Coordinates of C-alpha atoms in Angstrom, one line a residue:
Chain A
Q1 CA 56.9 -186.0 6.6
V2 CA 58.3 -186.1 10.0
Q3 CA 56.3 -187.7 12.8
L4 CA 56.9 -187.4 16.5
V5 CA 55.3 -190.0 18.8
Q6 CA 55.6 -189.3 22.5
S7 CA 55.4 -191.7 25.4
G8 CA 52.1 -191.8 27.5
A9 CA 50.8 -189.8 30.4
E10 CA 52.4 -189.9 33.7
V11 CA 51.3 -189.3 37.4
K12 CA 54.2 -188.6 39.6
K13 CA 54.8 -187.7 43.4
P14 CA 56.2 -184.3 44.4
G15 CA 60.1 -184.5 44.6
S16 CA 60.3 -187.4 42.1
S17 CA 61.5 -187.5 38.5
V18 CA 59.7 -188.0 35.1
K19 CA 61.2 -189.0 31.9
V20 CA 59.3 -188.4 28.7
S21 CA 60.3 -189.7 25.3
C22 CA 59.9 -188.5 21.8
K23 CA 60.5 -190.9 18.9
A24 CA 61.0 -189.5 15.4
S25 CA 60.3 -191.1 12.0
G26 CA 60.3 -189.9 8.4
G27 CA 63.3 -187.7 8.6
T28 CA 67.0 -187.4 9.4
F29 CA 67.1 -187.5 13.2
S30 CA 70.6 -186.3 13.6
S31 CA 70.2 -183.2 11.5
Y32 CA 67.4 -181.7 13.8
A33 CA 67.3 -179.8 16.9
I34 CA 64.7 -181.1 19.2
S35 CA 63.2 -178.9 21.7
W36 CA 60.9 -179.5 24.8
V37 CA 58.2 -177.0 25.5
R38 CA 55.6 -177.2 28.1
Q39 CA 52.1 -176.0 28.8
A40 CA 50.4 -175.8 32.2
P41 CA 46.7 -176.1 32.2
G42 CA 45.2 -173.0 30.8
Q43 CA 48.6 -171.4 30.5
G44 CA 50.9 -170.5 27.6
L45 CA 53.7 -172.3 25.8
E46 CA 57.2 -172.4 27.7
W47 CA 60.3 -173.4 26.0
M48 CA 62.5 -175.7 28.2
G49 CA 65.5 -176.6 26.3
R50 CA 66.9 -178.3 23.2
I51 CA 69.3 -180.9 21.9
I52 CA 71.2 -181.3 18.6
P53 CA 71.7 -185.0 18.4
I54 CA 74.6 -184.9 15.9
L55 CA 76.5 -182.6 18.3
G56 CA 75.1 -184.2 21.5
I57 CA 75.0 -180.7 22.9
A58 CA 71.8 -179.4 24.8
N59 CA 71.1 -175.9 26.2
Y60 CA 68.5 -175.0 28.5
A61 CA 66.2 -172.2 29.5
Q62 CA 67.6 -170.7 32.6
K63 CA 64.4 -171.3 34.7
F64 CA 65.1 -175.1 34.2
Q65 CA 68.9 -175.2 34.6
G66 CA 69.9 -177.9 37.1
R67 CA 66.4 -179.6 37.0
V68 CA 66.0 -180.7 33.3
T69 CA 68.1 -183.1 31.3
I70 CA 67.6 -183.6 27.6
T71 CA 69.3 -186.4 25.7
A72 CA 69.0 -188.2 22.5
D73 CA 69.6 -191.6 21.1
K74 CA 70.6 -191.6 17.6
S75 CA 70.3 -195.4 17.1
T76 CA 66.5 -195.2 17.9
S77 CA 65.8 -191.7 16.8
T78 CA 64.5 -191.0 20.3
A79 CA 64.8 -187.8 22.4
Y80 CA 64.3 -187.8 26.1
M81 CA 63.4 -185.0 28.6
E82 CA 63.9 -185.7 32.3
L83 CA 62.7 -183.2 34.8
S84 CA 63.5 -183.8 38.5
S85 CA 62.5 -182.5 41.9
L86 CA 58.8 -182.3 40.7
R87 CA 56.4 -180.0 42.3
S88 CA 52.8 -179.4 41.3
E89 CA 53.5 -176.4 39.3
D90 CA 55.2 -178.8 36.9
T91 CA 51.8 -180.3 36.1
A92 CA 51.6 -179.8 32.3
V93 CA 51.5 -181.0 28.8
Y94 CA 54.9 -181.6 27.7
Y95 CA 55.7 -181.3 23.8
C96 CA 58.7 -182.2 21.7
A97 CA 59.1 -180.1 18.6
I98 CA 61.8 -180.2 15.9
A99 CA 63.6 -177.5 14.0
A100 CA 65.9 -178.3 10.8
A101 CA 69.5 -177.7 11.2
G102 CA 70.2 -174.0 11.3
V103 CA 66.4 -172.7 11.6
H104 CA 64.8 -171.3 14.8
Y105 CA 61.1 -172.5 14.2
F106 CA 59.3 -175.7 15.1
D107 CA 57.5 -177.1 12.0
Y108 CA 56.8 -180.6 13.6
W109 CA 55.4 -181.3 16.9
G110 CA 54.6 -184.3 19.1
Q111 CA 51.1 -185.0 20.3
G112 CA 52.0 -183.9 23.9
T113 CA 52.3 -186.0 27.2
L114 CA 50.5 -184.9 30.3
V115 CA 52.5 -185.2 33.4
T116 CA 50.4 -184.7 36.6
V117 CA 52.4 -184.1 39.8
S118 CA 50.2 -185.0 42.8
S119 CA 50.6 -186.4 46.3
Chain B
Q1 CA 64.4 -164.6 29.8
S2 CA 60.8 -163.1 30.2
A3 CA 57.9 -164.2 27.8
L4 CA 57.2 -161.9 25.0
T5 CA 54.2 -159.7 25.4
Q6 CA 51.0 -160.3 23.5
P7 CA 47.5 -159.0 24.0
A8 CA 45.4 -161.5 26.0
S9 CA 42.6 -161.5 23.5
V10 CA 41.7 -160.1 20.1
S11 CA 38.3 -160.4 18.3
G12 CA 36.8 -159.6 14.9
S13 CA 33.9 -160.4 12.8
P14 CA 34.0 -162.8 10.0
G15 CA 35.7 -161.2 6.9
Q16 CA 37.4 -158.6 8.9
S17 CA 41.2 -158.2 9.5
I18 CA 42.8 -158.5 13.0
T19 CA 46.4 -158.0 14.0
I20 CA 48.1 -159.5 17.1
S21 CA 51.3 -157.7 18.4
C22 CA 54.2 -159.5 20.0
T23 CA 56.6 -157.3 21.9
G24 CA 60.1 -158.3 23.0
T25 CA 63.4 -156.7 23.4
S26 CA 66.6 -156.0 21.4
S27 CA 67.8 -159.3 22.6
D28 CA 65.1 -161.3 21.0
V29 CA 62.5 -160.0 18.8
G30 CA 64.4 -156.8 17.7
G31 CA 67.7 -158.5 17.3
Y32 CA 66.9 -161.3 14.9
N33 CA 64.5 -162.0 12.0
Y34 CA 63.7 -165.3 13.8
V35 CA 60.3 -164.7 14.8
S36 CA 57.7 -167.3 14.3
W37 CA 53.9 -167.7 15.0
Y38 CA 51.8 -170.7 16.0
Q39 CA 48.1 -171.6 16.1
Q40 CA 46.8 -173.8 18.7
H41 CA 43.3 -175.1 18.9
P42 CA 42.1 -176.5 22.2
G43 CA 43.6 -179.9 23.1
K44 CA 45.9 -179.9 20.1
A45 CA 49.6 -179.3 19.5
P46 CA 50.6 -175.9 18.2
K47 CA 50.7 -175.5 14.3
L48 CA 53.6 -173.3 12.6
M49 CA 51.8 -170.5 10.8
I50 CA 54.6 -168.0 10.0
Y51 CA 58.4 -168.4 10.2
D52 CA 61.3 -166.0 10.1
V53 CA 59.1 -163.0 10.5
S54 CA 57.1 -163.2 7.5
N55 CA 57.3 -166.5 5.6
R56 CA 54.3 -168.9 5.3
P57 CA 55.0 -172.8 5.3
S58 CA 53.5 -174.6 2.5
G59 CA 49.8 -175.3 3.1
V60 CA 49.2 -172.2 5.4
S61 CA 46.5 -170.0 3.9
N62 CA 47.7 -166.6 2.5
R63 CA 45.3 -164.8 4.8
F64 CA 47.9 -165.0 7.4
S65 CA 50.9 -162.5 7.1
G66 CA 53.7 -161.3 9.5
S67 CA 55.9 -158.3 9.9
K68 CA 58.2 -156.9 12.4
S69 CA 59.2 -153.3 13.4
G70 CA 62.0 -152.8 16.0
N71 CA 61.2 -154.8 19.0
T72 CA 57.6 -155.7 18.0
A73 CA 56.4 -158.5 15.6
S74 CA 52.8 -158.7 14.3
L75 CA 50.5 -161.4 12.9
T76 CA 47.7 -160.4 10.7
I77 CA 44.8 -162.5 9.8
S78 CA 42.7 -161.1 6.9
G79 CA 39.2 -162.3 5.8
L80 CA 38.6 -163.8 9.4
Q81 CA 37.0 -167.2 9.3
A82 CA 35.4 -169.2 12.0
E83 CA 38.2 -171.8 11.8
D84 CA 40.8 -169.2 12.7
E85 CA 39.3 -169.0 16.3
A86 CA 42.2 -170.4 18.3
D87 CA 45.2 -169.3 20.5
Y88 CA 48.2 -167.7 18.9
Y89 CA 51.8 -167.6 20.1
C90 CA 54.8 -165.9 18.8
S91 CA 58.2 -167.1 19.4
S92 CA 61.8 -165.6 19.0
Y93 CA 65.3 -166.8 19.0
T94 CA 67.3 -164.9 21.7
S95 CA 70.8 -163.8 22.3
S96 CA 71.2 -166.6 24.7
S97 CA 70.8 -169.2 21.9
T98 CA 67.5 -170.1 23.6
Q99 CA 63.8 -169.6 22.3
V100 CA 61.1 -167.7 24.0
F101 CA 57.4 -167.8 23.4
G102 CA 54.8 -164.9 23.8
T103 CA 52.2 -164.8 26.4
G104 CA 49.4 -166.0 24.0
T105 CA 46.5 -164.4 22.3
K106 CA 42.9 -165.7 22.2
V107 CA 41.2 -165.0 18.9
T108 CA 37.4 -164.9 18.9
V109 CA 35.4 -164.7 15.8
L110 CA 32.3 -162.8 16.8

């Protein structure tokens, strides 16, 4: 059984950056693809991007290209999502979710991290 | 990549069946058998209910079923129960090697 534990809530100023972590346990970290999905208050789910740790390759939704960076540290089984140039519209709960190698669905999710962007 | 289109809300009485549609394009839903469905209760993380169009993960009730025709996928909940009241999202793999979610459907049990 895989568990994903995310870092705690953050409050950020507009124009700053935030980095959220997602630590995996109970599985083979390198064999997964780890995605980040966000949900603004009262809104739907939005896929931001993914990384495959064993390859070190990330790809991103066009909307976030140039503003999001997803990385992974295989030694600690931790994935990171950094979002820059924050604006109020980035206020959301950010989830990490994993997909096993070669599959395109998310069977394990983190608990979510609330990021609030406010001056 | 635009979000997949779902009805904003669907309702039904206990015991009834309801169906939620998820419409995309030939670059996502229609092009791959990689549609999945997620249930989300308020304040909780999404839960996988269906994967690869019609497969149920272990532990998910067989009251949940999925199908696809052309660019539209569907989730059917039969024998509707109070605990099925939640938001439901479809998701699909895309031709850009990305994922896209649907707009979400609120299911209300009357």
